[in-house]
Tab-separated table of C-alpha atoms in Angstrom:
chain	number	residue	atom	x	y	z
U	1	MET	CA	11.111	67.977	-38.623
U	2	GLN	CA	9.449	68.050	-35.247
U	3	ARG	CA	6.373	66.001	-34.486
U	4	ARG	CA	4.124	66.445	-31.494
U	5	GLU	CA	2.136	63.302	-30.847
U	6	PHE	CA	-1.064	63.182	-28.890
U	7	ILE	CA	-3.357	60.376	-27.754
U	8	THR	CA	-7.006	60.206	-28.765
U	9	LEU	CA	-9.703	58.433	-26.830
U	10	PHE	CA	-9.958	55.934	-29.639
U	11	GLY	CA	-6.254	55.348	-29.587
U	12	GLY	CA	-6.372	54.620	-25.869
U	13	ALA	CA	-9.032	52.014	-26.414
U	14	ALA	CA	-7.045	50.473	-29.247
U	15	ALA	CA	-4.461	49.220	-26.791
U	16	THR	CA	-6.960	46.599	-25.641
U	17	TRP	CA	-7.700	45.222	-29.145
U	18	PRO	CA	-5.089	42.556	-29.849
U	19	LEU	CA	-5.653	40.072	-26.997
U	20	ALA	CA	-9.438	40.289	-27.162
U	21	ALA	CA	-9.469	40.084	-30.936
U	22	ARG	CA	-7.220	37.040	-31.137
U	23	ALA	CA	-9.490	35.190	-28.776
U	24	GLN	CA	-12.447	35.825	-31.100
U	25	GLN	CA	-10.948	34.819	-34.463
U	26	PRO	CA	-12.744	31.773	-35.906
U	27	ALA	CA	-10.239	28.927	-36.269
U	28	GLY	CA	-9.266	28.080	-39.847
U	29	ARG	CA	-11.245	30.875	-41.536
U	30	VAL	CA	-9.430	32.907	-44.201
U	31	TYR	CA	-11.085	36.234	-45.030
U	32	ARG	CA	-10.659	38.123	-48.315
U	33	VAL	CA	-10.566	41.919	-48.467
U	34	GLY	CA	-10.768	43.925	-51.662
U	35	TYR	CA	-8.862	47.222	-51.557
U	36	LEU	CA	-9.840	49.679	-54.291
U	37	ALA	CA	-7.875	52.902	-54.905
U	38	VAL	CA	-7.793	55.491	-57.672
U	39	SER	CA	-4.165	56.498	-57.093
U	40	SER	CA	-1.051	54.374	-57.591
U	41	ARG	CA	0.164	51.768	-55.126
U	42	GLU	CA	3.184	53.955	-54.411
U	43	GLN	CA	0.959	56.888	-53.446
U	44	GLN	CA	-1.196	54.544	-51.359
U	45	LEU	CA	1.673	52.793	-49.609
U	46	HIS	CA	1.504	54.718	-46.322
U	47	LEU	CA	-2.265	54.155	-46.176
U	48	ILE	CA	-1.928	50.470	-47.047
U	49	LYS	CA	0.570	50.083	-44.209
U	50	ALA	CA	-1.809	51.825	-41.804
U	51	PHE	CA	-4.707	49.549	-42.801
U	52	GLU	CA	-2.588	46.417	-42.415
U	53	GLU	CA	-1.357	47.670	-39.030
U	54	GLY	CA	-4.985	48.062	-37.980
U	55	LEU	CA	-5.743	44.482	-38.993
U	56	ARG	CA	-2.698	43.150	-37.146
U	57	SER	CA	-3.714	45.032	-34.000
U	58	LEU	CA	-6.978	43.093	-34.132
U	59	GLY	CA	-5.229	39.747	-34.382
U	60	TYR	CA	-5.337	39.225	-38.150
U	61	ARG	CA	-2.266	37.952	-39.983
U	62	VAL	CA	-2.066	39.284	-43.533
U	63	GLY	CA	-1.382	36.436	-45.929
U	64	GLU	CA	-2.531	33.847	-43.395
U	65	ASN	CA	-6.029	34.359	-41.986
U	66	VAL	CA	-6.761	37.407	-44.144
U	67	VAL	CA	-5.851	37.955	-47.807
U	68	ILE	CA	-5.964	41.446	-49.316
U	69	GLU	CA	-6.630	41.879	-53.026
U	70	TYR	CA	-5.224	45.270	-54.061
U	71	ARG	CA	-6.595	46.985	-57.161
U	72	VAL	CA	-5.293	50.469	-58.047
U	73	ALA	CA	-6.269	52.681	-60.994
U	74	ASP	CA	-2.979	54.639	-61.171
U	75	GLY	CA	-4.871	57.911	-61.314
U	76	GLN	CA	-7.214	56.814	-64.110
U	77	ILE	CA	-10.727	57.140	-62.680
U	78	GLU	CA	-12.250	55.490	-65.751
U	79	ARG	CA	-10.572	52.201	-64.727
U	80	LEU	CA	-12.393	52.009	-61.390
U	81	PRO	CA	-15.584	50.234	-62.603
U	82	ALA	CA	-13.602	47.353	-64.151
U	83	LEU	CA	-11.390	47.015	-61.060
U	84	ALA	CA	-14.423	47.006	-58.759
U	85	ALA	CA	-16.116	44.348	-60.927
U	86	GLU	CA	-12.959	42.248	-60.728
U	87	LEU	CA	-13.038	42.322	-56.924
U	88	VAL	CA	-16.685	41.255	-56.983
U	89	ARG	CA	-15.834	38.305	-59.259
U	90	LEU	CA	-13.132	37.266	-56.801
U	91	GLY	CA	-15.823	36.926	-54.143
U	92	VAL	CA	-14.172	39.128	-51.516
U	93	ASP	CA	-15.880	39.406	-48.129
U	94	VAL	CA	-15.619	43.202	-47.984
U	95	ILE	CA	-14.371	46.038	-50.210
U	96	VAL	CA	-12.384	48.917	-48.690
U	97	THR	CA	-12.651	52.149	-50.651
U	98	GLY	CA	-11.102	55.548	-50.074
U	99	VAL	CA	-12.552	58.604	-51.792
U	100	ASN	CA	-16.060	58.976	-53.245
U	101	PRO	CA	-15.335	57.788	-56.838
U	102	ASN	CA	-13.970	54.492	-55.495
U	103	THR	CA	-17.079	53.964	-53.393
U	104	VAL	CA	-19.398	54.827	-56.275
U	105	ALA	CA	-17.615	52.301	-58.521
U	106	ALA	CA	-17.902	49.604	-55.847
U	107	MET	CA	-21.598	50.382	-55.273
U	108	LYS	CA	-22.313	49.998	-58.985
U	109	ALA	CA	-20.491	46.663	-58.993
U	110	THR	CA	-22.320	45.138	-56.000
U	111	THR	CA	-25.303	45.710	-53.746
U	112	THR	CA	-24.524	42.765	-51.476
U	113	ILE	CA	-20.800	42.761	-50.635
U	114	PRO	CA	-20.145	45.141	-47.707
U	115	ILE	CA	-18.252	48.317	-48.620
U	116	VAL	CA	-16.219	50.321	-46.104
U	117	MET	CA	-15.404	53.842	-47.281
U	118	THR	CA	-12.408	55.419	-45.591
U	119	ASN	CA	-12.292	59.095	-46.480
U	120	SER	CA	-15.567	60.026	-48.109
U	121	VAL	CA	-16.739	63.611	-48.484
U	122	ASP	CA	-20.350	64.463	-47.620
U	123	PRO	CA	-21.517	60.854	-48.128
U	124	VAL	CA	-25.211	61.646	-47.545
U	125	SER	CA	-25.456	64.357	-50.218
U	126	ALA	CA	-23.310	62.196	-52.508
U	127	GLY	CA	-25.866	59.379	-52.208
U	128	LEU	CA	-23.437	56.909	-50.664
U	129	VAL	CA	-25.503	56.398	-47.506
U	130	ALA	CA	-29.019	57.314	-46.369
U	131	SER	CA	-27.747	59.026	-43.221
U	132	LEU	CA	-24.696	58.963	-40.982
U	133	ALA	CA	-26.586	57.298	-38.127
U	134	ARG	CA	-28.406	54.763	-40.317
U	135	PRO	CA	-26.438	54.180	-43.517
U	136	GLY	CA	-28.783	51.587	-45.007
U	137	GLY	CA	-27.630	49.493	-47.941
U	138	ASN	CA	-24.213	47.851	-48.026
U	139	VAL	CA	-21.990	50.916	-47.337
U	140	THR	CA	-20.555	52.330	-44.115
U	141	GLY	CA	-17.234	53.698	-42.888
U	142	PHE	CA	-15.830	57.191	-42.421
U	143	SER	CA	-16.591	60.685	-43.609
U	144	SER	CA	-13.214	62.410	-43.565
U	145	ASP	CA	-14.450	65.973	-43.159
U	146	THR	CA	-16.876	67.938	-41.023
U	147	GLY	CA	-18.437	70.042	-43.738
U	148	GLY	CA	-17.848	73.766	-44.156
U	149	GLU	CA	-16.562	74.029	-40.612
U	150	ILE	CA	-13.153	72.576	-41.465
U	151	ASN	CA	-12.715	74.832	-44.495
U	152	GLY	CA	-13.576	77.762	-42.261
U	153	LYS	CA	-10.814	76.649	-39.904
U	154	ARG	CA	-8.287	76.617	-42.760
U	155	LEU	CA	-9.305	80.161	-43.708
U	156	GLU	CA	-9.018	81.203	-40.085
U	157	LEU	CA	-5.479	79.804	-39.869
U	158	LEU	CA	-4.487	81.622	-43.059
U	159	LYS	CA	-5.936	84.869	-41.720
U	160	GLU	CA	-4.065	84.462	-38.441
U	161	THR	CA	-0.837	83.786	-40.321
U	162	LEU	CA	-1.397	86.609	-42.831
U	163	PRO	CA	-3.127	89.439	-40.897
U	164	ASN	CA	-3.494	91.645	-44.006
U	165	LEU	CA	-5.220	88.900	-45.967
U	166	SER	CA	-8.351	90.034	-47.822
U	167	ARG	CA	-8.579	88.152	-51.157
U	168	VAL	CA	-8.408	84.355	-51.144
U	169	GLY	CA	-8.740	81.875	-53.978
U	170	ILE	CA	-10.477	78.553	-53.502
U	171	LEU	CA	-9.146	75.818	-55.780
U	172	PHE	CA	-11.620	73.027	-56.532
U	173	ASN	CA	-12.644	70.413	-59.073
U	174	PRO	CA	-16.103	71.337	-60.452
U	175	ASP	CA	-16.704	67.762	-61.648
U	176	VAL	CA	-17.146	66.557	-58.053
U	177	ALA	CA	-20.648	67.318	-56.766
U	178	SER	CA	-19.755	66.884	-53.095
U	179	ILE	CA	-16.978	69.463	-53.488
U	180	ARG	CA	-19.294	71.935	-55.239
U	181	ASN	CA	-21.624	71.620	-52.265
U	182	ARG	CA	-18.830	72.880	-50.005
U	183	LEU	CA	-18.480	76.201	-51.831
U	184	ALA	CA	-21.448	77.953	-50.224
U	185	SER	CA	-20.478	77.087	-46.646
U	186	THR	CA	-16.849	78.035	-47.312
U	187	GLN	CA	-17.921	81.385	-48.745
U	188	GLU	CA	-20.010	82.017	-45.617
U	189	ALA	CA	-16.974	81.290	-43.454
U	190	ALA	CA	-14.896	83.681	-45.574
U	191	ARG	CA	-17.430	86.491	-45.179
U	192	ALA	CA	-17.429	86.008	-41.411
U	193	LEU	CA	-13.654	86.579	-41.472
U	194	GLY	CA	-13.941	89.627	-43.725
U	195	LEU	CA	-12.427	87.790	-46.688
U	196	THR	CA	-13.364	87.882	-50.360
U	197	LEU	CA	-13.363	84.343	-51.714
U	198	VAL	CA	-12.853	83.732	-55.458
U	199	PRO	CA	-13.617	80.214	-56.802
U	200	VAL	CA	-10.982	78.840	-59.202
U	201	GLU	CA	-11.679	75.618	-61.118
U	202	ALA	CA	-9.153	72.882	-61.894
U	203	ARG	CA	-10.199	69.508	-63.284
U	204	GLY	CA	-6.733	68.007	-63.208
U	205	LEU	CA	-3.041	68.478	-63.779
U	206	ASP	CA	-3.488	70.058	-67.226
U	207	ALA	CA	-5.721	72.779	-65.753
U	208	LEU	CA	-3.357	73.900	-62.993
U	209	GLU	CA	-1.376	76.408	-65.074
U	210	GLN	CA	-4.553	78.250	-66.017
U	211	ALA	CA	-5.857	78.060	-62.452
U	212	PHE	CA	-2.722	79.692	-61.076
U	213	ALA	CA	-2.758	82.287	-63.853
U	214	THR	CA	-6.312	83.134	-62.795
U	215	MET	CA	-5.331	83.494	-59.141
U	216	VAL	CA	-2.402	85.740	-60.009
U	217	GLY	CA	-4.537	87.777	-62.420
U	218	GLU	CA	-7.253	88.160	-59.791
U	219	GLN	CA	-4.624	89.351	-57.298
U	220	MET	CA	-5.233	86.540	-54.849
U	221	GLN	CA	-3.034	86.830	-51.751
U	222	ALA	CA	-3.422	83.146	-50.842
U	223	PHE	CA	-5.647	80.163	-51.603
U	224	VAL	CA	-7.270	77.157	-49.978
U	225	ILE	CA	-7.919	73.792	-51.604
U	226	LEU	CA	-11.146	71.821	-51.611
U	227	GLY	CA	-9.420	68.530	-52.257
U	228	ASP	CA	-10.772	65.543	-54.164
U	229	SER	CA	-8.994	62.450	-55.477
U	230	VAL	CA	-7.833	64.224	-58.655
U	231	LEU	CA	-6.333	67.275	-56.937
U	232	PHE	CA	-4.993	65.061	-54.155
U	233	ASN	CA	-2.937	63.162	-56.715
U	234	CYS	CA	-1.627	66.532	-57.981
U	235	ARG	CA	-0.700	67.826	-54.522
U	236	GLY	CA	3.040	67.780	-55.230
U	237	GLN	CA	2.630	69.872	-58.363
U	238	ILE	CA	0.212	72.232	-56.587
U	239	ALA	CA	2.757	72.817	-53.811
U	240	GLU	CA	5.506	73.508	-56.362
U	241	MET	CA	3.339	75.940	-58.318
U	242	ALA	CA	2.267	77.719	-55.142
U	243	LEU	CA	5.933	78.381	-54.400
U	244	LYS	CA	6.638	79.412	-57.996
U	245	HIS	CA	3.823	81.975	-57.911
U	246	ARG	CA	4.564	82.968	-54.304
U	247	LEU	CA	1.080	82.088	-53.079
U	248	PRO	CA	0.615	80.904	-49.489
U	249	ALA	CA	-1.851	78.026	-49.362
U	250	ALA	CA	-3.767	75.822	-46.953
U	251	GLY	CA	-4.935	72.297	-47.706
U	252	GLY	CA	-6.173	69.121	-46.058
U	253	GLY	CA	-4.352	66.767	-43.691
U	254	PRO	CA	-0.662	65.884	-43.325
U	255	GLU	CA	-0.437	64.644	-46.931
U	256	TRP	CA	-0.626	68.311	-48.014
U	257	GLY	CA	2.443	69.177	-45.932
U	258	GLY	CA	4.225	70.846	-48.869
U	259	LEU	CA	1.889	73.838	-48.535
U	260	LEU	CA	2.371	76.641	-46.010
U	261	LEU	CA	-0.393	75.193	-43.827
U	262	SER	CA	-2.417	72.011	-43.824
U	263	TYR	CA	-5.224	71.135	-41.452
U	264	GLY	CA	-7.444	68.102	-41.607
U	265	SER	CA	-8.043	64.525	-40.668
U	266	ASP	CA	-5.104	62.143	-40.496
U	267	LEU	CA	-5.773	59.674	-43.332
U	268	ARG	CA	-3.384	57.134	-41.844
U	269	ASP	CA	-5.461	57.147	-38.669
U	270	LEU	CA	-8.674	56.655	-40.663
U	271	PHE	CA	-7.236	53.752	-42.664
U	272	ARG	CA	-5.965	52.171	-39.447
U	273	ARG	CA	-9.406	52.502	-37.879
U	274	THR	CA	-11.065	51.113	-41.013
U	275	ALA	CA	-9.851	47.713	-39.824
U	276	VAL	CA	-12.355	47.963	-36.950
U	277	PHE	CA	-15.268	48.200	-39.405
U	278	VAL	CA	-13.857	45.282	-41.391
U	279	ASP	CA	-13.497	43.206	-38.221
U	280	LYS	CA	-17.108	43.887	-37.208
U	281	ILE	CA	-18.330	42.846	-40.654
U	282	PHE	CA	-16.265	39.651	-40.499
U	283	LYS	CA	-18.027	38.913	-37.216
U	284	GLY	CA	-21.465	39.289	-38.776
U	285	ALA	CA	-22.344	43.000	-38.475
U	286	LYS	CA	-24.253	44.541	-41.371
U	287	PRO	CA	-23.066	47.852	-42.897
U	288	ALA	CA	-26.622	49.203	-42.724
U	289	ASP	CA	-26.437	48.966	-38.916
U	290	LEU	CA	-22.957	50.502	-38.476
U	291	PRO	CA	-23.137	54.314	-38.215
U	292	VAL	CA	-20.766	56.318	-40.382
U	293	GLU	CA	-18.084	57.917	-38.210
U	294	GLN	CA	-16.362	61.272	-38.541
U	295	PRO	CA	-12.726	62.020	-37.701
U	296	ILE	CA	-11.695	62.289	-34.073
U	297	LYS	CA	-8.143	63.342	-34.890
U	298	PHE	CA	-7.208	66.468	-36.829
U	299	GLU	CA	-3.677	67.626	-37.473
U	300	LEU	CA	-2.191	71.029	-38.164
U	301	VAL	CA	1.056	70.977	-40.147
U	302	VAL	CA	3.128	74.159	-40.518
U	303	ASN	CA	5.841	74.191	-43.165
U	304	LEU	CA	8.479	76.711	-42.065
U	305	LYS	CA	10.624	75.866	-45.086
U	306	THR	CA	7.787	76.951	-47.375
U	307	ALA	CA	7.167	80.001	-45.185
U	308	LYS	CA	10.801	81.070	-45.532
U	309	THR	CA	10.707	80.680	-49.317
U	310	LEU	CA	7.526	82.771	-49.461
U	311	GLY	CA	8.887	85.367	-47.050
U	312	VAL	CA	6.065	84.698	-44.591
U	313	GLY	CA	6.579	84.927	-40.854
U	314	VAL	CA	4.472	82.287	-39.115
U	315	PRO	CA	3.154	83.644	-35.787
U	316	LEU	CA	4.269	81.760	-32.700
U	317	SER	CA	0.583	81.271	-31.805
U	318	VAL	CA	0.107	79.168	-34.955
U	319	GLU	CA	3.415	77.314	-34.734
U	320	GLN	CA	2.821	76.289	-31.112
U	321	ARG	CA	-0.540	74.722	-32.014
U	322	ALA	CA	0.961	72.638	-34.798
U	323	ASP	CA	1.126	68.862	-34.484
U	324	GLU	CA	3.967	68.859	-36.986
U	325	VAL	CA	6.455	71.573	-37.892
U	326	ILE	CA	8.486	71.082	-41.068
U	327	GLU	CA	11.773	72.924	-40.862
């Protein structure tokens, strides 16, 4: 595996955090953070580490001047409301959420405790915030995508990799409104590239076999994924089934590295930067006054091992632009 690192403007500024932050920590104060996730702790581990690294870079010492209460639903979305209510009863100072269902559960549990969402999708249309510039309410944080533009980029990368591509499936969970809203813009991007896009629904692991049968039956040459928390938790199975059915695929960020291509925001970077929002709230800032931020770091991962199995030759032009090449 080769990894090509690059420095973002934000990352450059981060080098100045620790000394300044330590000087500003109120003596003797112990803060409490609630961390709410729909997936298992094991699946969250790399993101948990990134968040804790972000806190440490700002001068916080986990277990000393900041305590983190972790609550995970192990993939069972229906457990989120009870877990969110539990964090509220604990009296945490802030709740960190990831995807939209986590944030919705936290919002229903409290209108006063600040909530920092880490990788929301279309938070305005989803009703999580009033606007990106002026969130209002008790929610702020990150929107992990840039709308239809990023799905268009994934289609573009697939087209560049597979020049004869004409029919593409788009795998999505119809139960997620914010994902449904992405279909129209993604179809527009497909038309601009001369591609026929066929929507394929999958509500969870049990629906994947039928979804792949549909793509094969519809003679799809490849597919892209509009990821949500449910499909994200099934990403390993999706990658395996894509290989089984010999379907090249493109998904979100580095976590989708089992596919032929993945392009999207680096979730570890977003969770690390979430600590900055938390720090500002600890210092008295109100979520309503903290604009929602979008990613500043996107990564392209090319899986040459998958390409070889599929019999796909990845053009040098695509491989050279990759931030990570899996061999």
